[in-house]
PDB file of C-alpha atoms in Angstrom:
ATOM      1  CA  UNK A  42       0.000   0.000   0.000  1.00  0.00           C
ATOM      2  CA  UNK A  43       1.368   3.374  -0.988  1.00  0.00           C
ATOM      3  CA  UNK A  44       1.832   6.020   1.695  1.00  0.00           C
ATOM      4  CA  UNK A  45      -0.266   9.103   1.192  1.00  0.00           C
ATOM      5  CA  UNK A  46       1.747  12.278   0.778  1.00  0.00           C
ATOM      6  CA  UNK A  47       0.498  15.127   2.920  1.00  0.00           C
ATOM      7  CA  UNK A  48      -1.248  17.954   1.110  1.00  0.00           C
ATOM      8  CA  UNK A  49       0.724  21.185   0.884  1.00  0.00           C
ATOM      9  CA  UNK A  50       0.119  23.822   3.513  1.00  0.00           C
ATOM     10  CA  UNK A  51      -1.821  26.987   2.769  1.00  0.00           C
ATOM     11  CA  UNK A  52       1.445  28.924   2.910  1.00  0.00           C
ATOM     12  CA  UNK A  53       2.983  26.564   0.347  1.00  0.00           C
ATOM     13  CA  UNK A  54      -0.008  27.005  -1.968  1.00  0.00           C
ATOM     14  CA  UNK A  55       0.156  30.790  -1.680  1.00  0.00           C
ATOM     15  CA  UNK A  56       3.897  30.705  -2.391  1.00  0.00           C
ATOM     16  CA  UNK A  57       3.338  28.667  -5.558  1.00  0.00           C
ATOM     17  CA  UNK A  58       0.737  31.122  -6.832  1.00  0.00           C
ATOM     18  CA  UNK A  59       2.961  34.114  -6.077  1.00  0.00           C
ATOM     19  CA  UNK A  60       5.936  32.440  -7.760  1.00  0.00           C
ATOM     20  CA  UNK A  61       3.940  31.863 -10.954  1.00  0.00           C
ATOM     21  CA  UNK A  62       2.110  35.199 -11.166  1.00  0.00           C
ATOM     22  CA  UNK A  63       4.995  36.717 -13.110  1.00  0.00           C
ATOM     23  CA  UNK A  64       4.749  33.949 -15.731  1.00  0.00           C
ATOM     24  CA  UNK A  65       0.967  34.150 -16.045  1.00  0.00           C
ATOM     25  CA  UNK A  66       1.169  37.922 -16.421  1.00  0.00           C
ATOM     26  CA  UNK A  67       3.896  37.490 -19.050  1.00  0.00           C
ATOM     27  CA  UNK A  68       1.779  35.044 -21.056  1.00  0.00           C
ATOM     28  CA  UNK A  69      -1.048  37.577 -21.210  1.00  0.00           C
ATOM     29  CA  UNK A  70       1.350  40.352 -22.222  1.00  0.00           C
ATOM     30  CA  UNK A  71       2.956  38.203 -24.904  1.00  0.00           C
ATOM     31  CA  UNK A  72      -0.442  37.151 -26.224  1.00  0.00           C
ATOM     32  CA  UNK A  73      -1.724  40.716 -26.475  1.00  0.00           C
ATOM     33  CA  UNK A  74       1.546  42.059 -27.885  1.00  0.00           C
ATOM     34  CA  UNK A  75       2.538  39.004 -29.919  1.00  0.00           C
ATOM     35  CA  UNK A  76       3.914  40.838 -32.975  1.00  0.00           C
ATOM     36  CA  UNK A  77       6.042  43.210 -30.905  1.00  0.00           C
ATOM     37  CA  UNK A  78       7.497  40.455 -28.758  1.00  0.00           C
ATOM     38  CA  UNK A  79       8.177  38.297 -31.815  1.00  0.00           C
ATOM     39  CA  UNK A  80       9.980  41.301 -33.307  1.00  0.00           C
ATOM     40  CA  UNK A  81      12.124  41.655 -30.186  1.00  0.00           C
ATOM     41  CA  UNK A  82      13.031  37.975 -30.392  1.00  0.00           C
ATOM     42  CA  UNK A  83      13.879  38.295 -34.090  1.00  0.00           C
ATOM     43  CA  UNK A  84      16.039  41.359 -33.348  1.00  0.00           C
ATOM     44  CA  UNK A  85      18.298  39.084 -31.275  1.00  0.00           C
ATOM     45  CA  UNK A  86      18.989  37.109 -34.454  1.00  0.00           C
ATOM     46  CA  UNK A  87      16.887  34.113 -33.484  1.00  0.00           C
ATOM     47  CA  UNK A  88      15.135  32.288 -36.329  1.00  0.00           C
ATOM     48  CA  UNK A  89      11.425  31.439 -36.333  1.00  0.00           C
ATOM     49  CA  UNK A  90      10.601  34.080 -33.726  1.00  0.00           C
ATOM     50  CA  UNK A  91       6.804  33.488 -33.767  1.00  0.00           C
ATOM     51  CA  UNK A  92       7.329  29.764 -33.226  1.00  0.00           C
ATOM     52  CA  UNK A  93       9.815  30.370 -30.406  1.00  0.00           C
ATOM     53  CA  UNK A  94       7.370  32.794 -28.810  1.00  0.00           C
ATOM     54  CA  UNK A  95       4.557  30.238 -29.013  1.00  0.00           C
ATOM     55  CA  UNK A  96       6.778  27.630 -27.381  1.00  0.00           C
ATOM     56  CA  UNK A  97       7.790  30.101 -24.663  1.00  0.00           C
ATOM     57  CA  UNK A  98       4.152  30.923 -23.952  1.00  0.00           C
ATOM     58  CA  UNK A  99       3.265  27.222 -23.752  1.00  0.00           C
ATOM     59  CA  UNK A 100       6.169  26.536 -21.361  1.00  0.00           C
ATOM     60  CA  UNK A 101       5.082  29.403 -19.104  1.00  0.00           C
ATOM     61  CA  UNK A 102       1.382  28.528 -19.145  1.00  0.00           C
ATOM     62  CA  UNK A 103       1.736  24.777 -18.645  1.00  0.00           C
ATOM     63  CA  UNK A 104       4.590  25.128 -16.168  1.00  0.00           C
ATOM     64  CA  UNK A 105       2.629  27.630 -14.084  1.00  0.00           C
ATOM     65  CA  UNK A 106      -0.498  25.477 -14.006  1.00  0.00           C
ATOM     66  CA  UNK A 107       1.517  22.457 -12.883  1.00  0.00           C
ATOM     67  CA  UNK A 108       3.398  24.365 -10.169  1.00  0.00           C
ATOM     68  CA  UNK A 109       0.265  26.078  -8.854  1.00  0.00           C
ATOM     69  CA  UNK A 110      -1.833  22.919  -8.874  1.00  0.00           C
ATOM     70  CA  UNK A 111       0.870  20.872  -7.156  1.00  0.00           C
ATOM     71  CA  UNK A 112       0.311  18.057  -9.665  1.00  0.00           C
ATOM     72  CA  UNK A 113       3.598  17.248 -11.418  1.00  0.00           C
ATOM     73  CA  UNK A 114       5.018  20.398  -9.831  1.00  0.00           C
ATOM     74  CA  UNK A 115       8.598  19.286 -10.419  1.00  0.00           C
ATOM     75  CA  UNK A 116       7.890  19.006 -14.154  1.00  0.00           C
ATOM     76  CA  UNK A 117       6.233  22.424 -14.015  1.00  0.00           C
ATOM     77  CA  UNK A 118       9.285  23.944 -12.353  1.00  0.00           C
ATOM     78  CA  UNK A 119      11.539  22.366 -14.988  1.00  0.00           C
ATOM     79  CA  UNK A 120       9.363  23.734 -17.816  1.00  0.00           C
ATOM     80  CA  UNK A 121       9.566  27.211 -16.320  1.00  0.00           C
ATOM     81  CA  UNK A 122      13.338  26.879 -15.956  1.00  0.00           C
ATOM     82  CA  UNK A 123      13.627  25.739 -19.584  1.00  0.00           C
ATOM     83  CA  UNK A 124      11.973  29.025 -20.516  1.00  0.00           C
ATOM     84  CA  UNK A 125      13.676  31.241 -17.943  1.00  0.00           C
ATOM     85  CA  UNK A 126      17.348  30.261 -18.241  1.00  0.00           C
ATOM     86  CA  UNK A 127      17.852  30.969 -21.966  1.00  0.00           C
ATOM     87  CA  UNK A 128      15.582  34.021 -21.820  1.00  0.00           C
ATOM     88  CA  UNK A 129      17.664  35.455 -19.009  1.00  0.00           C
ATOM     89  CA  UNK A 130      20.910  34.812 -20.837  1.00  0.00           C
ATOM     90  CA  UNK A 131      19.655  36.232 -24.141  1.00  0.00           C
ATOM     91  CA  UNK A 132      17.735  39.266 -22.947  1.00  0.00           C
ATOM     92  CA  UNK A 133      19.050  40.250 -19.503  1.00  0.00           C
ATOM     93  CA  UNK A 134      22.791  39.519 -19.510  1.00  0.00           C
ATOM     94  CA  UNK A 135      23.937  43.152 -19.941  1.00  0.00           C
ATOM     95  CA  UNK A 136      24.916  43.870 -16.338  1.00  0.00           C
ATOM     96  CA  UNK A 137      26.228  47.315 -17.281  1.00  0.00           C
ATOM     97  CA  UNK A 138      22.583  48.395 -17.790  1.00  0.00           C
ATOM     98  CA  UNK A 139      20.979  48.843 -14.361  1.00  0.00           C
ATOM     99  CA  UNK A 140      17.525  47.876 -15.644  1.00  0.00           C
ATOM    100  CA  UNK A 141      18.818  44.667 -17.180  1.00  0.00           C
ATOM    101  CA  UNK A 142      20.822  43.927 -14.038  1.00  0.00           C
ATOM    102  CA  UNK A 143      17.609  44.185 -11.986  1.00  0.00           C
ATOM    103  CA  UNK A 144      15.847  41.810 -14.405  1.00  0.00           C
ATOM    104  CA  UNK A 145      18.791  39.411 -14.215  1.00  0.00           C
ATOM    105  CA  UNK A 146      18.694  39.262 -10.423  1.00  0.00           C
ATOM    106  CA  UNK A 147      14.890  39.010 -10.393  1.00  0.00           C
ATOM    107  CA  UNK A 148      15.131  36.026 -12.726  1.00  0.00           C
ATOM    108  CA  UNK A 149      17.869  34.449 -10.617  1.00  0.00           C
ATOM    109  CA  UNK A 150      15.620  34.766  -7.555  1.00  0.00           C
ATOM    110  CA  UNK A 151      12.735  33.152  -9.434  1.00  0.00           C
ATOM    111  CA  UNK A 152      15.064  30.348 -10.531  1.00  0.00           C
ATOM    112  CA  UNK A 153      15.885  29.793  -6.872  1.00  0.00           C
ATOM    113  CA  UNK A 154      12.197  29.517  -6.042  1.00  0.00           C
ATOM    114  CA  UNK A 155      11.651  27.052  -8.872  1.00  0.00           C
ATOM    115  CA  UNK A 156      14.577  24.948  -7.664  1.00  0.00           C
ATOM    116  CA  UNK A 157      12.965  24.876  -4.211  1.00  0.00           C
ATOM    117  CA  UNK A 158       9.711  23.654  -5.769  1.00  0.00           C
ATOM    118  CA  UNK A 159      11.596  20.937  -7.635  1.00  0.00           C
ATOM    119  CA  UNK A 160      13.505  19.923  -4.490  1.00  0.00           C
ATOM    120  CA  UNK A 161      10.361  19.913  -2.346  1.00  0.00           C
ATOM    121  CA  UNK A 162       8.832  17.414  -4.731  1.00  0.00           C
ATOM    122  CA  UNK A 163      11.726  15.042  -3.973  1.00  0.00           C
ATOM    123  CA  UNK A 164      11.086  15.298  -0.258  1.00  0.00           C
ATOM    124  CA  UNK A 165       7.364  14.551  -0.485  1.00  0.00           C
TER     125      UNK A 165
END
């Protein structure tokens, strides 16, 4: 008989929602400003910008739902990291620009939170 894993605390559930709000907000912004965001991606020299943007939006949406729901939360955290790591390196690596430096450190903090979600799954 399989041991039942305890359900996450209210604090844990709130933390998961707060961690993913930035991704859910970004999906909405990318959806409403699709052409502009695709143009920004293309300006970095990346091919197939609309396709890459669609994949990024799917990673953020699915990853967020999984993390928030607690079902397959480790997979959700990995999906969000798959989006966040290259995005951070491509768009926020200019540490000489104070705005980009802030975005870089914000993303690093979010990565830390996602790693905690992934690690917590291993402990459950």
